[in-house]
PDB file of C-alpha atoms in Angstrom:
ATOM      1  CA  UNK D  30     -13.228   1.269 -13.844  1.00 72.00           C
ATOM      2  CA  UNK D  31     -11.882   1.629 -17.237  1.00 89.00           C
ATOM      3  CA  UNK D  32     -11.544  -1.154 -19.225  1.00 94.00           C
ATOM      4  CA  UNK D  33      -7.933  -0.333 -19.945  1.00 93.00           C
ATOM      5  CA  UNK D  34      -7.122  -0.534 -16.292  1.00 96.00           C
ATOM      6  CA  UNK D  35      -8.874  -4.002 -15.641  1.00 96.00           C
ATOM      7  CA  UNK D  36      -6.998  -5.435 -18.608  1.00 96.00           C
ATOM      8  CA  UNK D  37      -3.846  -4.424 -17.412  1.00 96.00           C
ATOM      9  CA  UNK D  38      -4.596  -5.521 -13.801  1.00 97.00           C
ATOM     10  CA  UNK D  39      -5.578  -8.694 -15.108  1.00 96.00           C
ATOM     11  CA  UNK D  40      -2.515  -8.955 -17.058  1.00 95.00           C
ATOM     12  CA  UNK D  41      -0.173  -8.178 -14.087  1.00 96.00           C
ATOM     13  CA  UNK D  42      -2.133 -11.162 -12.338  1.00 96.00           C
ATOM     14  CA  UNK D  43      -1.440 -13.593 -15.126  1.00 93.00           C
ATOM     15  CA  UNK D  44       2.113 -12.422 -15.170  1.00 90.00           C
ATOM     16  CA  UNK D  45       2.491 -12.829 -11.096  1.00 89.00           C
ATOM     17  CA  UNK D  46       0.938 -16.371 -11.823  1.00 89.00           C
ATOM     18  CA  UNK D  47       4.239 -17.128 -14.257  1.00 88.00           C
ATOM     19  CA  UNK D  48       6.675 -15.297 -11.757  1.00 85.00           C
ATOM     20  CA  UNK D  49       5.987 -14.355  -8.404  1.00 86.00           C
ATOM     21  CA  UNK D  50       6.209 -10.737  -7.764  1.00 87.00           C
ATOM     22  CA  UNK D  51       4.155 -10.394  -4.507  1.00 87.00           C
ATOM     23  CA  UNK D  52       1.203  -8.376  -5.518  1.00 95.00           C
ATOM     24  CA  UNK D  53      -1.496  -8.076  -3.220  1.00 96.00           C
ATOM     25  CA  UNK D  54      -4.127  -9.742  -5.446  1.00 94.00           C
ATOM     26  CA  UNK D  55      -7.574  -8.463  -6.456  1.00 96.00           C
ATOM     27  CA  UNK D  56      -9.591  -8.966  -3.593  1.00 97.00           C
ATOM     28  CA  UNK D  57      -7.174  -6.711  -1.636  1.00 98.00           C
ATOM     29  CA  UNK D  58      -6.709  -4.748  -4.908  1.00 98.00           C
ATOM     30  CA  UNK D  59     -10.297  -3.768  -4.797  1.00 97.00           C
ATOM     31  CA  UNK D  60     -10.453  -3.037  -0.846  1.00 98.00           C
ATOM     32  CA  UNK D  61      -7.729  -0.771  -1.674  1.00 98.00           C
ATOM     33  CA  UNK D  62      -9.806   0.883  -4.100  1.00 98.00           C
ATOM     34  CA  UNK D  63     -12.611   1.396  -1.670  1.00 98.00           C
ATOM     35  CA  UNK D  64     -10.686   2.432   1.030  1.00 98.00           C
ATOM     36  CA  UNK D  65      -9.361   5.405  -1.311  1.00 98.00           C
ATOM     37  CA  UNK D  66     -12.970   6.097  -2.467  1.00 97.00           C
ATOM     38  CA  UNK D  67     -14.295   6.477   0.884  1.00 96.00           C
ATOM     39  CA  UNK D  68     -11.167   8.172   2.695  1.00 96.00           C
ATOM     40  CA  UNK D  69     -10.566  10.496  -0.022  1.00 98.00           C
ATOM     41  CA  UNK D  70      -6.923  10.934   1.034  1.00 98.00           C
ATOM     42  CA  UNK D  71      -4.504  13.579  -0.558  1.00 97.00           C
ATOM     43  CA  UNK D  72      -1.326  11.764  -0.161  1.00 97.00           C
ATOM     44  CA  UNK D  73      -1.104   8.103  -0.153  1.00 98.00           C
ATOM     45  CA  UNK D  74       2.280   6.618   0.892  1.00 97.00           C
ATOM     46  CA  UNK D  75       2.917   2.890  -0.131  1.00 98.00           C
ATOM     47  CA  UNK D  76       5.747   1.142   1.039  1.00 97.00           C
ATOM     48  CA  UNK D  77       6.438  -1.748  -1.259  1.00 97.00           C
ATOM     49  CA  UNK D  78       5.481  -0.935  -4.494  1.00 97.00           C
ATOM     50  CA  UNK D  79       6.348  -4.421  -6.075  1.00 96.00           C
ATOM     51  CA  UNK D  80       5.362  -4.569 -10.022  1.00 96.00           C
ATOM     52  CA  UNK D  81       2.948  -1.640  -9.322  1.00 97.00           C
ATOM     53  CA  UNK D  82      -0.203  -3.552  -8.972  1.00 98.00           C
ATOM     54  CA  UNK D  83      -1.770  -1.934  -5.609  1.00 98.00           C
ATOM     55  CA  UNK D  84      -0.506   1.610  -6.835  1.00 98.00           C
ATOM     56  CA  UNK D  85      -2.777   1.388  -9.942  1.00 98.00           C
ATOM     57  CA  UNK D  86      -5.604   0.133  -7.991  1.00 98.00           C
ATOM     58  CA  UNK D  87      -5.470   3.157  -5.862  1.00 98.00           C
ATOM     59  CA  UNK D  88      -4.466   5.801  -8.378  1.00 98.00           C
ATOM     60  CA  UNK D  89      -7.524   4.631 -10.487  1.00 98.00           C
ATOM     61  CA  UNK D  90      -9.623   5.709  -7.251  1.00 98.00           C
ATOM     62  CA  UNK D  91      -7.860   9.006  -6.928  1.00 98.00           C
ATOM     63  CA  UNK D  92      -8.298   9.403 -10.592  1.00 97.00           C
ATOM     64  CA  UNK D  93     -11.938   8.909 -10.313  1.00 96.00           C
ATOM     65  CA  UNK D  94     -12.186  11.352  -7.062  1.00 97.00           C
ATOM     66  CA  UNK D  95     -10.473  13.997  -8.769  1.00 97.00           C
ATOM     67  CA  UNK D  96      -7.384  14.465  -6.619  1.00 97.00           C
ATOM     68  CA  UNK D  97      -4.671  12.982  -4.570  1.00 97.00           C
ATOM     69  CA  UNK D  98      -1.097  11.304  -5.224  1.00 97.00           C
ATOM     70  CA  UNK D  99       0.354   8.326  -4.101  1.00 97.00           C
ATOM     71  CA  UNK D 100       4.209   8.362  -3.455  1.00 96.00           C
ATOM     72  CA  UNK D 101       5.333   4.744  -3.726  1.00 97.00           C
ATOM     73  CA  UNK D 102       8.524   3.286  -2.377  1.00 96.00           C
ATOM     74  CA  UNK D 103      10.558   0.168  -3.841  1.00 96.00           C
ATOM     75  CA  UNK D 104      14.133  -0.854  -3.057  1.00 95.00           C
ATOM     76  CA  UNK D 105      14.353  -4.010  -5.488  1.00 94.00           C
ATOM     77  CA  UNK D 106      15.512  -2.833  -8.927  1.00 95.00           C
ATOM     78  CA  UNK D 107      13.842  -5.068 -11.563  1.00 94.00           C
ATOM     79  CA  UNK D 108      10.488  -4.871  -9.465  1.00 94.00           C
ATOM     80  CA  UNK D 109      10.895  -0.963  -9.751  1.00 97.00           C
ATOM     81  CA  UNK D 110      11.713  -1.391 -13.397  1.00 97.00           C
ATOM     82  CA  UNK D 111       8.516  -3.597 -13.907  1.00 95.00           C
ATOM     83  CA  UNK D 112       6.493  -1.126 -11.602  1.00 97.00           C
ATOM     84  CA  UNK D 113       7.439   1.831 -13.863  1.00 97.00           C
ATOM     85  CA  UNK D 114       6.549   0.032 -17.037  1.00 97.00           C
ATOM     86  CA  UNK D 115       3.198  -0.850 -15.661  1.00 97.00           C
ATOM     87  CA  UNK D 116       2.511   2.519 -14.278  1.00 98.00           C
ATOM     88  CA  UNK D 117       3.238   4.075 -17.499  1.00 98.00           C
ATOM     89  CA  UNK D 118       0.884   1.343 -19.321  1.00 97.00           C
ATOM     90  CA  UNK D 119      -1.873   2.601 -16.981  1.00 97.00           C
ATOM     91  CA  UNK D 120      -1.737   6.361 -17.939  1.00 97.00           C
ATOM     92  CA  UNK D 121      -1.840   7.003 -14.101  1.00 97.00           C
ATOM     93  CA  UNK D 122       1.785   8.199 -13.707  1.00 96.00           C
ATOM     94  CA  UNK D 123       0.645  11.794 -12.951  1.00 97.00           C
ATOM     95  CA  UNK D 124      -1.079  10.491  -9.790  1.00 98.00           C
ATOM     96  CA  UNK D 125       2.002   8.027  -8.878  1.00 98.00           C
ATOM     97  CA  UNK D 126       5.321   9.179  -7.601  1.00 96.00           C
ATOM     98  CA  UNK D 127       7.880   6.261  -7.793  1.00 97.00           C
ATOM     99  CA  UNK D 128      10.634   6.264  -5.221  1.00 95.00           C
ATOM    100  CA  UNK D 129      13.849   4.097  -5.351  1.00 95.00           C
ATOM    101  CA  UNK D 130      15.136   3.220  -1.986  1.00 93.00           C
ATOM    102  CA  UNK D 131      14.788   1.709   1.508  1.00 91.00           C
ATOM    103  CA  UNK D 132      11.609   3.132   3.273  1.00 89.00           C
ATOM    104  CA  UNK D 133      12.741   4.401   6.549  1.00 84.00           C
ATOM    105  CA  UNK D 134      15.321   6.298   5.080  1.00 84.00           C
ATOM    106  CA  UNK D 135      13.288   7.788   2.196  1.00 85.00           C
ATOM    107  CA  UNK D 136      10.587   8.756   4.337  1.00 82.00           C
ATOM    108  CA  UNK D 137      12.955  10.471   6.773  1.00 70.00           C
ATOM    109  CA  UNK D 138      12.599  14.260   5.862  1.00 66.00           C
ATOM    110  CA  UNK D 139      11.214  13.657   2.647  1.00 70.00           C
ATOM    111  CA  UNK D 140       7.766  12.666   2.495  1.00 76.00           C
ATOM    112  CA  UNK D 141       5.025  15.474   3.654  1.00 76.00           C
ATOM    113  CA  UNK D 142       1.953  14.768   5.646  1.00 91.00           C
ATOM    114  CA  UNK D 143       0.408  11.619   5.013  1.00 96.00           C
ATOM    115  CA  UNK D 144      -3.446  10.979   4.742  1.00 98.00           C
ATOM    116  CA  UNK D 145      -3.257   7.090   4.070  1.00 98.00           C
ATOM    117  CA  UNK D 146      -0.525   4.591   4.122  1.00 98.00           C
ATOM    118  CA  UNK D 147      -0.214   1.224   2.769  1.00 98.00           C
ATOM    119  CA  UNK D 148       2.373  -1.261   4.039  1.00 98.00           C
ATOM    120  CA  UNK D 149       3.228  -4.503   1.959  1.00 97.00           C
ATOM    121  CA  UNK D 150       7.243  -4.820   2.070  1.00 95.00           C
ATOM    122  CA  UNK D 151       9.611  -6.589   4.345  1.00 94.00           C
ATOM    123  CA  UNK D 152       7.206  -7.812   7.005  1.00 96.00           C
ATOM    124  CA  UNK D 153      10.011  -7.717   9.572  1.00 95.00           C
ATOM    125  CA  UNK D 154      10.428  -3.772   9.129  1.00 96.00           C
ATOM    126  CA  UNK D 155       6.652  -3.457   9.626  1.00 97.00           C
ATOM    127  CA  UNK D 156       7.101  -1.936  13.033  1.00 97.00           C
ATOM    128  CA  UNK D 157      10.051   0.550  11.694  1.00 95.00           C
ATOM    129  CA  UNK D 158       7.733   1.707   8.910  1.00 96.00           C
ATOM    130  CA  UNK D 159       5.101   2.333  11.242  1.00 97.00           C
ATOM    131  CA  UNK D 160       7.407   4.453  13.685  1.00 95.00           C
ATOM    132  CA  UNK D 161       8.669   6.388  10.603  1.00 93.00           C
ATOM    133  CA  UNK D 162       5.057   7.193   9.022  1.00 95.00           C
ATOM    134  CA  UNK D 163       2.977   7.960  11.757  1.00 96.00           C
ATOM    135  CA  UNK D 164       4.428  11.141  13.159  1.00 94.00           C
ATOM    136  CA  UNK D 165       3.182  12.529   9.468  1.00 94.00           C
ATOM    137  CA  UNK D 166      -0.019  10.897   9.486  1.00 96.00           C
ATOM    138  CA  UNK D 167      -2.867  13.585   9.609  1.00 97.00           C
ATOM    139  CA  UNK D 168      -5.313  13.158  12.525  1.00 97.00           C
ATOM    140  CA  UNK D 169      -7.904  10.337  11.307  1.00 97.00           C
ATOM    141  CA  UNK D 170      -5.264   8.974   8.742  1.00 97.00           C
ATOM    142  CA  UNK D 171      -5.511   5.473   7.778  1.00 98.00           C
ATOM    143  CA  UNK D 172      -2.684   3.179   7.978  1.00 98.00           C
ATOM    144  CA  UNK D 173      -3.225  -0.129   6.182  1.00 98.00           C
ATOM    145  CA  UNK D 174      -1.033  -3.215   6.609  1.00 98.00           C
ATOM    146  CA  UNK D 175      -1.129  -6.221   4.455  1.00 98.00           C
ATOM    147  CA  UNK D 176      -0.175 -10.103   5.457  1.00 97.00           C
ATOM    148  CA  UNK D 177      -1.168  -9.758   8.971  1.00 97.00           C
ATOM    149  CA  UNK D 178      -2.999 -13.113   8.980  1.00 96.00           C
ATOM    150  CA  UNK D 179      -0.498 -15.173   6.340  1.00 95.00           C
ATOM    151  CA  UNK D 180       2.575 -13.652   8.159  1.00 95.00           C
ATOM    152  CA  UNK D 181       1.454 -13.238  12.009  1.00 95.00           C
ATOM    153  CA  UNK D 182       3.085 -16.083  13.285  1.00 92.00           C
ATOM    154  CA  UNK D 183       6.446 -15.962  11.036  1.00 90.00           C
ATOM    155  CA  UNK D 184       7.308 -11.896  11.265  1.00 94.00           C
ATOM    156  CA  UNK D 185       4.501  -9.785  12.433  1.00 97.00           C
ATOM    157  CA  UNK D 186       3.292 -11.002  15.848  1.00 97.00           C
ATOM    158  CA  UNK D 187       5.034  -8.404  17.705  1.00 97.00           C
ATOM    159  CA  UNK D 188       3.915  -5.538  15.494  1.00 98.00           C
ATOM    160  CA  UNK D 189       0.614  -6.717  15.785  1.00 98.00           C
ATOM    161  CA  UNK D 190       0.261  -6.565  19.531  1.00 97.00           C
ATOM    162  CA  UNK D 191       1.995  -3.671  20.086  1.00 98.00           C
ATOM    163  CA  UNK D 192      -0.186  -1.670  17.367  1.00 98.00           C
ATOM    164  CA  UNK D 193      -3.584  -3.474  19.283  1.00 98.00           C
ATOM    165  CA  UNK D 194      -2.232  -1.850  22.516  1.00 98.00           C
ATOM    166  CA  UNK D 195      -1.284   1.659  21.001  1.00 98.00           C
ATOM    167  CA  UNK D 196      -3.783   4.346  22.196  1.00 98.00           C
ATOM    168  CA  UNK D 197      -2.741   6.613  19.557  1.00 98.00           C
ATOM    169  CA  UNK D 198      -4.863   4.570  17.054  1.00 98.00           C
ATOM    170  CA  UNK D 199      -7.935   2.525  16.760  1.00 98.00           C
ATOM    171  CA  UNK D 200      -7.417  -0.779  14.997  1.00 98.00           C
ATOM    172  CA  UNK D 201      -9.100  -3.365  13.266  1.00 98.00           C
ATOM    173  CA  UNK D 202      -8.042  -6.891  11.199  1.00 98.00           C
ATOM    174  CA  UNK D 203     -10.405  -7.740   8.488  1.00 98.00           C
ATOM    175  CA  UNK D 204     -10.124 -11.115   6.944  1.00 97.00           C
ATOM    176  CA  UNK D 205      -9.440 -10.015   3.206  1.00 97.00           C
ATOM    177  CA  UNK D 206      -6.726 -11.599   0.847  1.00 96.00           C
ATOM    178  CA  UNK D 207      -3.690 -12.111   3.522  1.00 96.00           C
ATOM    179  CA  UNK D 208      -5.307 -10.296   6.197  1.00 98.00           C
ATOM    180  CA  UNK D 209      -5.150  -6.555   6.414  1.00 98.00           C
ATOM    181  CA  UNK D 210      -4.816  -4.316   9.724  1.00 98.00           C
ATOM    182  CA  UNK D 211      -6.317  -0.886   9.459  1.00 98.00           C
ATOM    183  CA  UNK D 212      -5.375   1.646  12.266  1.00 98.00           C
ATOM    184  CA  UNK D 213      -6.685   4.838  12.558  1.00 98.00           C
ATOM    185  CA  UNK D 214      -4.993   7.727  13.747  1.00 98.00           C
ATOM    186  CA  UNK D 215      -6.772   9.662  16.883  1.00 97.00           C
TER     187      UNK D 215
END
């Protein structure tokens, strides 16, 4: 990883300590980076840009493999603007396309085929995100959902139970950060 990117990510982490912006943190960021390096997705859809931290991690991996794009969706005005500035500072704006809006509506008819998706937005809407994204996922596509440990009994239990019994996907949960759920489309 370039020193410029590592410095920017550290700066965002410090900013998040001063004012919570709901970034995934370095452990989950690095895991997303590894998923991209291993999966080699052409199109990544991120729901919940926040201030651009996770998009920068994933775009760094895309830059290293030499292709791919992230389409990242954020509805919050201030976080969208902060993400725009952070993405510009990263120099990775050619790999990251920001979209302003509410994910289910923005996805509908506007997002192409998806190789990888990352959900880190309103937890109560995770099922609607999955329902909107899944038909556009390629076979073997990866869906990564954050906060399945931290929000399991608060707002995600119904989604977690439903996806574990969904015969269209292979599912595993890993104890990284706030808990990640990985679902691979069969």
